[in-house]
Amino acid sequence: MPLALHAQDKAAESWLPSLITSTPQEGFELAVKLSRMGVKSTQPNKEVLFRERGKYAESGEALIQASHVVAVHFQTIAAANDYWK
Amino acid sequence: MPLALHAQDKAAESWLPSLITSTPQEGFELAVKLSRMGVKSTQPNKEVLFRERGKYAESGEALIQASHVVAVHFQTIAAANDYWK
Amino acid sequence: MPLALHAQDKAAESWLPSLITSTPQEGFELAVKLSRMGVKSTQPNKEVLFRERGKYAESGEALIQASHVVAVHFQTIAAANDYWK
Amino acid sequence: MPLALHAQDKAAESWLPSLITSTPQEGFELAVKLSRMGVKSTQPNKEVLFRERGKYAESGEALIQASHVVAVHFQTIAAANDYWK
Amino acid sequence: MPLALHAQDKAAESWLPSLITSTPQEGFELAVKLSRMGVKSTQPNKEVLFRERGKYAESGEALIQASHVVAVHFQTIAAANDYWK
Amino acid sequence: MPLALHAQDKAAESWLPSLITSTPQEGFELAVKLSRMGVKSTQPNKEVLFRERGKYAESGEALIQASHVVAVHFQTIAAANDYWK
């Protein structure tokens, strides 16, 4: 867990304007994005991310852990969207 | 956690139209599907998924982790369906 | 996390008609059942399940992980039953 | 995660009549009890439990995992008691 | 997960009178305390705790797991305090 | 999980005045901060944190675990902000 955001330049652009999506599928895709941004906030170096992605994408247990993070974010986004009811 | 969705072609078809199901059992099956889509969003290559599935489906601890992801998604879906009351 | 449910025949019978139980203890037992069904949805082969059960039931850390999945499902079931108040 | 509850005789006595406690501290103690019952539902054999307890109680990481399960149950019990407000 | 609380004498003093705090920061400190009490409920022996603390406080992954438990308790305490709004 | 906060001097300054943020992105950044403070509450020594950060920021699985803690805190902050609706 990084103590300081070692990104050369803090991610200035707005990447998360809202949690509201029009469909559950878009909500799921946003959950995947949030999970990745959580990784990026810890390790902004793209080469390292690309290298590590290559490794854990080949490991069943790491893939399950990644799916777990998506599930937590999807729970948040689904509540934000009143479950698209 | 992949930074870019390396699927050759982004999954275009609509696979998650709604969180609403008629029974808790269908809700549980949807939770299983969401857990798998969370894996697939990290690793879209079917051969790798099939290979890794073969491994973790033989490991008690990995099976518990997989069940944990299903539990988080089921919590979301159960709330979405007002617990089918 | 299996992409396809490798069960010879999809579990046709209805095993989860409702989340409503008469007591917290029954709710806890249902949470244990849901945790197991989450494992079974990943690995339907009874021999493998029995073999792996033998292993993780002897490992303190795996027992804690199993208890964790029960805790997540129990949280869902308790909310479904308005905490049996 | 056991597929069948291998206890010689199903735990007949009522051990969880209610989630309601008079204080947060009692709620925390109930959360500890639920965490242990989650372990016991997977492994009812007291000798194994005692042996494994001896091991993980000496491992920092296992102690953190155990605390994590208590945290999930405590979240459930706190909500059940309207946070003792 | 201990089956019986091996503390020589059950922690008699009241250590958790309320979940209500005046600020989010106090709420976070209470979450840290609850996480530690979850560890202590599993292993009351101070020497063992001190020894193990020395180890996991030097391990990045264990520090992340410890932060995870604090996050779950903080979620409970934040809800208890209506997010200090 | 430290039993006592070994920081030479307890973090006196106020670092968490509120959970309310103006945008989801600020909420996500606050979640990252809370995750790091959870690590710091366990290990206040900056050298150790810096050393360990160097290690887990290079490990895909640790990066996923770190992202998981951010996801739990983000869930809390999103609820605190009524999902910025």
mmCIF file of N, CA and C in Angstrom, chain D:
data_model
loop_
_atom_site.group_PDB
_atom_site.id
_atom_site.type_symbol
_atom_site.label_atom_id
_atom_site.label_comp_id
_atom_site.label_asym_id
_atom_site.label_seq_id
_atom_site.Cartn_x
_atom_site.Cartn_y
_atom_site.Cartn_z
ATOM 1 N N MET D 1 -14.292 -26.502 2.205
ATOM 2 C CA MET D 1 -15.715 -26.290 2.584
ATOM 3 C C MET D 1 -16.425 -27.648 2.533
ATOM 4 N N PRO D 2 -16.843 -28.146 3.636
ATOM 5 C CA PRO D 2 -17.371 -29.533 3.656
ATOM 6 C C PRO D 2 -18.659 -29.631 2.851
ATOM 7 N N LEU D 3 -18.791 -30.725 2.128
ATOM 8 C CA LEU D 3 -20.033 -30.918 1.401
ATOM 9 C C LEU D 3 -21.072 -31.492 2.335
ATOM 10 N N ALA D 4 -20.641 -32.284 3.223
ATOM 11 C CA ALA D 4 -21.647 -32.831 4.158
ATOM 12 C C ALA D 4 -21.137 -32.533 5.551
ATOM 13 N N LEU D 5 -22.039 -32.245 6.444
ATOM 14 C CA LEU D 5 -21.661 -31.911 7.830
ATOM 15 C C LEU D 5 -21.280 -33.223 8.510
ATOM 16 N N HIS D 6 -19.897 -33.445 8.677
ATOM 17 C CA HIS D 6 -19.433 -34.768 9.130
ATOM 18 C C HIS D 6 -19.603 -34.943 10.607
ATOM 19 N N ALA D 7 -20.310 -34.021 11.273
ATOM 20 C CA ALA D 7 -20.476 -34.220 12.716
ATOM 21 C C ALA D 7 -21.297 -35.478 12.926
ATOM 22 N N GLN D 8 -20.827 -36.282 13.936
ATOM 23 C CA GLN D 8 -21.582 -37.517 14.207
ATOM 24 C C GLN D 8 -23.043 -37.119 14.430
ATOM 25 N N ASP D 9 -23.263 -36.139 15.269
ATOM 26 C CA ASP D 9 -24.682 -35.820 15.478
ATOM 27 C C ASP D 9 -24.816 -34.315 15.317
ATOM 28 N N LYS D 10 -25.777 -34.009 14.472
ATOM 29 C CA LYS D 10 -25.909 -32.596 14.152
ATOM 30 C C LYS D 10 -26.049 -31.816 15.444
ATOM 31 N N ALA D 11 -25.429 -30.663 15.561
ATOM 32 C CA ALA D 11 -25.458 -29.869 16.801
ATOM 33 C C ALA D 11 -26.913 -29.554 17.091
ATOM 34 N N ALA D 12 -27.567 -30.368 17.977
ATOM 35 C CA ALA D 12 -29.017 -30.240 18.196
ATOM 36 C C ALA D 12 -29.343 -29.013 19.029
ATOM 37 N N GLU D 13 -28.456 -28.732 20.035
ATOM 38 C CA GLU D 13 -28.854 -27.694 20.975
ATOM 39 C C GLU D 13 -28.920 -26.338 20.251
ATOM 40 N N SER D 14 -29.712 -25.462 20.811
ATOM 41 C CA SER D 14 -29.858 -24.130 20.214
ATOM 42 C C SER D 14 -28.718 -23.245 20.699
ATOM 43 N N TRP D 15 -27.863 -22.839 19.786
ATOM 44 C CA TRP D 15 -26.718 -22.015 20.215
ATOM 45 C C TRP D 15 -26.846 -20.583 19.726
ATOM 46 N N LEU D 16 -27.831 -20.309 18.860
ATOM 47 C CA LEU D 16 -27.980 -18.936 18.334
ATOM 48 C C LEU D 16 -29.451 -18.523 18.354
ATOM 49 N N PRO D 17 -29.979 -18.238 19.562
ATOM 50 C CA PRO D 17 -31.395 -17.867 19.651
ATOM 51 C C PRO D 17 -31.676 -16.468 19.073
ATOM 52 N N SER D 18 -30.694 -15.561 19.138
ATOM 53 C CA SER D 18 -30.964 -14.175 18.715
ATOM 54 C C SER D 18 -29.652 -13.461 18.379
ATOM 55 N N LEU D 19 -29.746 -12.378 17.591
ATOM 56 C CA LEU D 19 -28.571 -11.547 17.287
ATOM 57 C C LEU D 19 -28.553 -10.300 18.175
ATOM 58 N N ILE D 20 -29.581 -10.163 18.978
ATOM 59 C CA ILE D 20 -29.719 -8.943 19.773
ATOM 60 C C ILE D 20 -28.888 -9.061 21.059
ATOM 61 N N THR D 21 -28.035 -8.073 21.317
ATOM 62 C CA THR D 21 -27.232 -8.046 22.548
ATOM 63 C C THR D 21 -27.439 -6.699 23.234
ATOM 64 N N SER D 22 -27.102 -6.637 24.508
ATOM 65 C CA SER D 22 -27.380 -5.385 25.228
ATOM 66 C C SER D 22 -26.271 -4.346 25.004
ATOM 67 N N THR D 23 -25.054 -4.792 24.681
ATOM 68 C CA THR D 23 -23.964 -3.822 24.488
ATOM 69 C C THR D 23 -23.143 -4.169 23.249
ATOM 70 N N PRO D 24 -22.398 -3.200 22.705
ATOM 71 C CA PRO D 24 -21.497 -3.508 21.585
ATOM 72 C C PRO D 24 -20.484 -4.590 21.955
ATOM 73 N N GLN D 25 -20.023 -4.564 23.194
ATOM 74 C CA GLN D 25 -19.014 -5.566 23.603
ATOM 75 C C GLN D 25 -19.601 -6.976 23.530
ATOM 76 N N GLU D 26 -20.850 -7.122 23.988
ATOM 77 C CA GLU D 26 -21.497 -8.449 23.880
ATOM 78 C C GLU D 26 -21.676 -8.802 22.397
ATOM 79 N N GLY D 27 -21.969 -7.789 21.592
ATOM 80 C CA GLY D 27 -22.094 -8.022 20.150
ATOM 81 C C GLY D 27 -20.796 -8.516 19.567
ATOM 82 N N PHE D 28 -19.686 -7.953 20.029
ATOM 83 C CA PHE D 28 -18.357 -8.372 19.540
ATOM 84 C C PHE D 28 -18.090 -9.815 19.961
ATOM 85 N N GLU D 29 -18.453 -10.143 21.191
ATOM 86 C CA GLU D 29 -18.233 -11.524 21.670
ATOM 87 C C GLU D 29 -19.085 -12.508 20.857
ATOM 88 N N LEU D 30 -20.310 -12.076 20.489
ATOM 89 C CA LEU D 30 -21.159 -12.951 19.651
ATOM 90 C C LEU D 30 -20.515 -13.125 18.275
ATOM 91 N N ALA D 31 -19.902 -12.065 17.766
ATOM 92 C CA ALA D 31 -19.226 -12.154 16.459
ATOM 93 C C ALA D 31 -18.078 -13.160 16.528
ATOM 94 N N VAL D 32 -17.342 -13.153 17.647
ATOM 95 C CA VAL D 32 -16.252 -14.127 17.818
ATOM 96 C C VAL D 32 -16.848 -15.545 17.825
ATOM 97 N N LYS D 33 -17.967 -15.704 18.538
ATOM 98 C CA LYS D 33 -18.616 -17.027 18.615
ATOM 99 C C LYS D 33 -19.065 -17.485 17.225
ATOM 100 N N LEU D 34 -19.685 -16.596 16.458
ATOM 101 C CA LEU D 34 -20.150 -16.964 15.109
ATOM 102 C C LEU D 34 -18.970 -17.363 14.229
ATOM 103 N N SER D 35 -17.859 -16.656 14.364
ATOM 104 C CA SER D 35 -16.667 -16.990 13.563
ATOM 105 C C SER D 35 -16.209 -18.408 13.891
ATOM 106 N N ARG D 36 -16.240 -18.734 15.172
ATOM 107 C CA ARG D 36 -15.793 -20.076 15.594
ATOM 108 C C ARG D 36 -16.769 -21.146 15.127
ATOM 109 N N MET D 37 -18.069 -20.785 15.154
ATOM 110 C CA MET D 37 -19.059 -21.786 14.712
ATOM 111 C C MET D 37 -18.935 -22.024 13.203
ATOM 112 N N GLY D 38 -18.464 -21.002 12.516
ATOM 113 C CA GLY D 38 -18.230 -21.167 11.073
ATOM 114 C C GLY D 38 -17.113 -22.157 10.830
ATOM 115 N N VAL D 39 -16.092 -22.106 11.722
ATOM 116 C CA VAL D 39 -14.999 -23.081 11.618
ATOM 117 C C VAL D 39 -15.535 -24.469 11.984
ATOM 118 N N LYS D 40 -16.299 -24.525 13.050
ATOM 119 C CA LYS D 40 -16.806 -25.807 13.565
ATOM 120 C C LYS D 40 -17.758 -26.474 12.564
ATOM 121 N N SER D 41 -18.461 -25.621 11.776
ATOM 122 C CA SER D 41 -19.387 -26.225 10.796
ATOM 123 C C SER D 41 -18.598 -26.920 9.691
ATOM 124 N N THR D 42 -17.352 -26.505 9.516
ATOM 125 C CA THR D 42 -16.498 -27.154 8.509
ATOM 126 C C THR D 42 -15.740 -28.321 9.118
ATOM 127 N N GLN D 43 -15.331 -28.159 10.381
ATOM 128 C CA GLN D 43 -14.542 -29.210 11.042
ATOM 129 C C GLN D 43 -15.039 -29.384 12.479
ATOM 130 N N PRO D 44 -15.969 -30.333 12.707
ATOM 131 C CA PRO D 44 -16.554 -30.503 14.043
ATOM 132 C C PRO D 44 -15.645 -31.272 15.008
ATOM 133 N N ASN D 45 -14.566 -31.874 14.496
ATOM 134 C CA ASN D 45 -13.696 -32.709 15.342
ATOM 135 C C ASN D 45 -12.884 -31.815 16.281
ATOM 136 N N LYS D 46 -13.128 -31.954 17.581
ATOM 137 C CA LYS D 46 -12.502 -31.043 18.562
ATOM 138 C C LYS D 46 -10.989 -31.191 18.620
ATOM 139 N N GLU D 47 -10.512 -32.388 18.423
ATOM 140 C CA GLU D 47 -9.038 -32.579 18.486
ATOM 141 C C GLU D 47 -8.353 -31.816 17.360
ATOM 142 N N VAL D 48 -8.941 -31.935 16.176
ATOM 143 C CA VAL D 48 -8.351 -31.229 15.020
ATOM 144 C C VAL D 48 -8.417 -29.725 15.263
ATOM 145 N N LEU D 49 -9.569 -29.280 15.754
ATOM 146 C CA LEU D 49 -9.748 -27.840 16.003
ATOM 147 C C LEU D 49 -8.734 -27.355 17.024
ATOM 148 N N PHE D 50 -8.543 -28.124 18.061
ATOM 149 C CA PHE D 50 -7.612 -27.733 19.129
ATOM 150 C C PHE D 50 -6.187 -27.692 18.575
ATOM 151 N N ARG D 51 -5.851 -28.696 17.763
ATOM 152 C CA ARG D 51 -4.490 -28.760 17.177
ATOM 153 C C ARG D 51 -4.253 -27.558 16.264
ATOM 154 N N GLU D 52 -5.228 -27.311 15.391
ATOM 155 C CA GLU D 52 -5.081 -26.217 14.423
ATOM 156 C C GLU D 52 -5.117 -24.860 15.117
ATOM 157 N N ARG D 53 -5.895 -24.766 16.146
ATOM 158 C CA ARG D 53 -5.961 -23.528 16.926
ATOM 159 C C ARG D 53 -4.565 -23.207 17.454
ATOM 160 N N GLY D 54 -3.928 -24.237 17.932
ATOM 161 C CA GLY D 54 -2.566 -24.047 18.476
ATOM 162 C C GLY D 54 -1.626 -23.457 17.426
ATOM 163 N N LYS D 55 -1.824 -23.869 16.191
ATOM 164 C CA LYS D 55 -0.927 -23.401 15.111
ATOM 165 C C LYS D 55 -1.266 -21.964 14.712
ATOM 166 N N TYR D 56 -2.532 -21.752 14.290
ATOM 167 C CA TYR D 56 -2.802 -20.417 13.716
ATOM 168 C C TYR D 56 -2.765 -19.328 14.786
ATOM 169 N N ALA D 57 -2.966 -19.709 16.060
ATOM 170 C CA ALA D 57 -2.900 -18.683 17.123
ATOM 171 C C ALA D 57 -1.470 -18.197 17.326
ATOM 172 N N GLU D 58 -0.521 -18.883 16.655
ATOM 173 C CA GLU D 58 0.893 -18.490 16.749
ATOM 174 C C GLU D 58 1.345 -17.782 15.471
ATOM 175 N N SER D 59 0.409 -17.619 14.519
ATOM 176 C CA SER D 59 0.806 -17.016 13.230
ATOM 177 C C SER D 59 0.112 -15.670 13.057
ATOM 178 N N GLY D 60 0.916 -14.629 12.960
ATOM 179 C CA GLY D 60 0.373 -13.280 12.817
ATOM 180 C C GLY D 60 -0.621 -13.177 11.680
ATOM 181 N N GLU D 61 -0.270 -13.705 10.504
ATOM 182 C CA GLU D 61 -1.158 -13.569 9.340
ATOM 183 C C GLU D 61 -2.478 -14.308 9.575
ATOM 184 N N ALA D 62 -2.409 -15.484 10.196
ATOM 185 C CA ALA D 62 -3.652 -16.229 10.448
ATOM 186 C C ALA D 62 -4.510 -15.471 11.471
ATOM 187 N N LEU D 63 -3.855 -14.840 12.433
ATOM 188 C CA LEU D 63 -4.595 -14.056 13.445
ATOM 189 C C LEU D 63 -5.318 -12.888 12.776
ATOM 190 N N ILE D 64 -4.689 -12.286 11.768
ATOM 191 C CA ILE D 64 -5.338 -11.178 11.038
ATOM 192 C C ILE D 64 -6.546 -11.717 10.267
ATOM 193 N N GLN D 65 -6.380 -12.888 9.648
ATOM 194 C CA GLN D 65 -7.513 -13.476 8.904
ATOM 195 C C GLN D 65 -8.675 -13.792 9.857
ATOM 196 N N ALA D 66 -8.324 -14.289 11.031
ATOM 197 C CA ALA D 66 -9.384 -14.598 12.015
ATOM 198 C C ALA D 66 -10.103 -13.309 12.426
ATOM 199 N N SER D 67 -9.326 -12.256 12.621
ATOM 200 C CA SER D 67 -9.915 -10.966 13.001
ATOM 201 C C SER D 67 -10.821 -10.439 11.895
ATOM 202 N N HIS D 68 -10.483 -10.749 10.656
ATOM 203 C CA HIS D 68 -11.278 -10.321 9.496
ATOM 204 C C HIS D 68 -12.668 -10.964 9.536
ATOM 205 N N VAL D 69 -12.727 -12.232 9.887
ATOM 206 C CA VAL D 69 -14.031 -12.926 9.949
ATOM 207 C C VAL D 69 -14.879 -12.328 11.082
ATOM 208 N N VAL D 70 -14.225 -12.044 12.208
ATOM 209 C CA VAL D 70 -14.943 -11.412 13.325
ATOM 210 C C VAL D 70 -15.504 -10.060 12.875
ATOM 211 N N ALA D 71 -14.725 -9.324 12.069
ATOM 212 C CA ALA D 71 -15.166 -7.999 11.592
ATOM 213 C C ALA D 71 -16.425 -8.099 10.736
ATOM 214 N N VAL D 72 -16.492 -9.137 9.878
ATOM 215 C CA VAL D 72 -17.677 -9.306 9.013
ATOM 216 C C VAL D 72 -18.899 -9.640 9.871
ATOM 217 N N HIS D 73 -18.736 -10.573 10.813
ATOM 218 C CA HIS D 73 -19.869 -10.921 11.695
ATOM 219 C C HIS D 73 -20.272 -9.728 12.564
ATOM 220 N N PHE D 74 -19.272 -8.969 13.037
ATOM 221 C CA PHE D 74 -19.604 -7.818 13.893
ATOM 222 C C PHE D 74 -20.407 -6.790 13.102
ATOM 223 N N GLN D 75 -20.084 -6.646 11.826
ATOM 224 C CA GLN D 75 -20.851 -5.710 10.958
ATOM 225 C C GLN D 75 -22.317 -6.135 10.908
ATOM 226 N N THR D 76 -22.549 -7.446 10.782
ATOM 227 C CA THR D 76 -23.916 -7.981 10.744
ATOM 228 C C THR D 76 -24.632 -7.734 12.070
ATOM 229 N N ILE D 77 -23.970 -8.040 13.157
ATOM 230 C CA ILE D 77 -24.585 -7.931 14.487
ATOM 231 C C ILE D 77 -24.827 -6.458 14.849
ATOM 232 N N ALA D 78 -23.894 -5.588 14.457
ATOM 233 C CA ALA D 78 -24.083 -4.155 14.744
ATOM 234 C C ALA D 78 -25.319 -3.629 14.014
ATOM 235 N N ALA D 79 -25.486 -4.032 12.759
ATOM 236 C CA ALA D 79 -26.680 -3.601 11.998
ATOM 237 C C ALA D 79 -27.939 -4.173 12.648
ATOM 238 N N ALA D 80 -27.875 -5.422 13.096
ATOM 239 C CA ALA D 80 -29.032 -6.072 13.734
ATOM 240 C C ALA D 80 -29.451 -5.301 14.990
ATOM 241 N N ASN D 81 -28.500 -4.697 15.680
ATOM 242 C CA ASN D 81 -28.783 -3.985 16.931
ATOM 243 C C ASN D 81 -28.897 -2.472 16.740
ATOM 244 N N ASP D 82 -29.088 -2.046 15.446
ATOM 245 C CA ASP D 82 -29.158 -0.609 15.137
ATOM 246 C C ASP D 82 -28.017 0.140 15.831
ATOM 247 N N TYR D 83 -26.826 -0.546 15.832
ATOM 248 C CA TYR D 83 -25.612 0.090 16.345
ATOM 249 C C TYR D 83 -25.730 0.522 17.818
ATOM 250 N N TRP D 84 -26.656 -0.194 18.538
ATOM 251 C CA TRP D 84 -26.838 0.093 19.961
ATOM 252 C C TRP D 84 -27.030 1.580 20.222
ATOM 253 N N LYS D 85 -27.769 2.246 19.335
ATOM 254 C CA LYS D 85 -28.024 3.692 19.538
ATOM 255 C C LYS D 85 -29.289 3.893 20.407
#
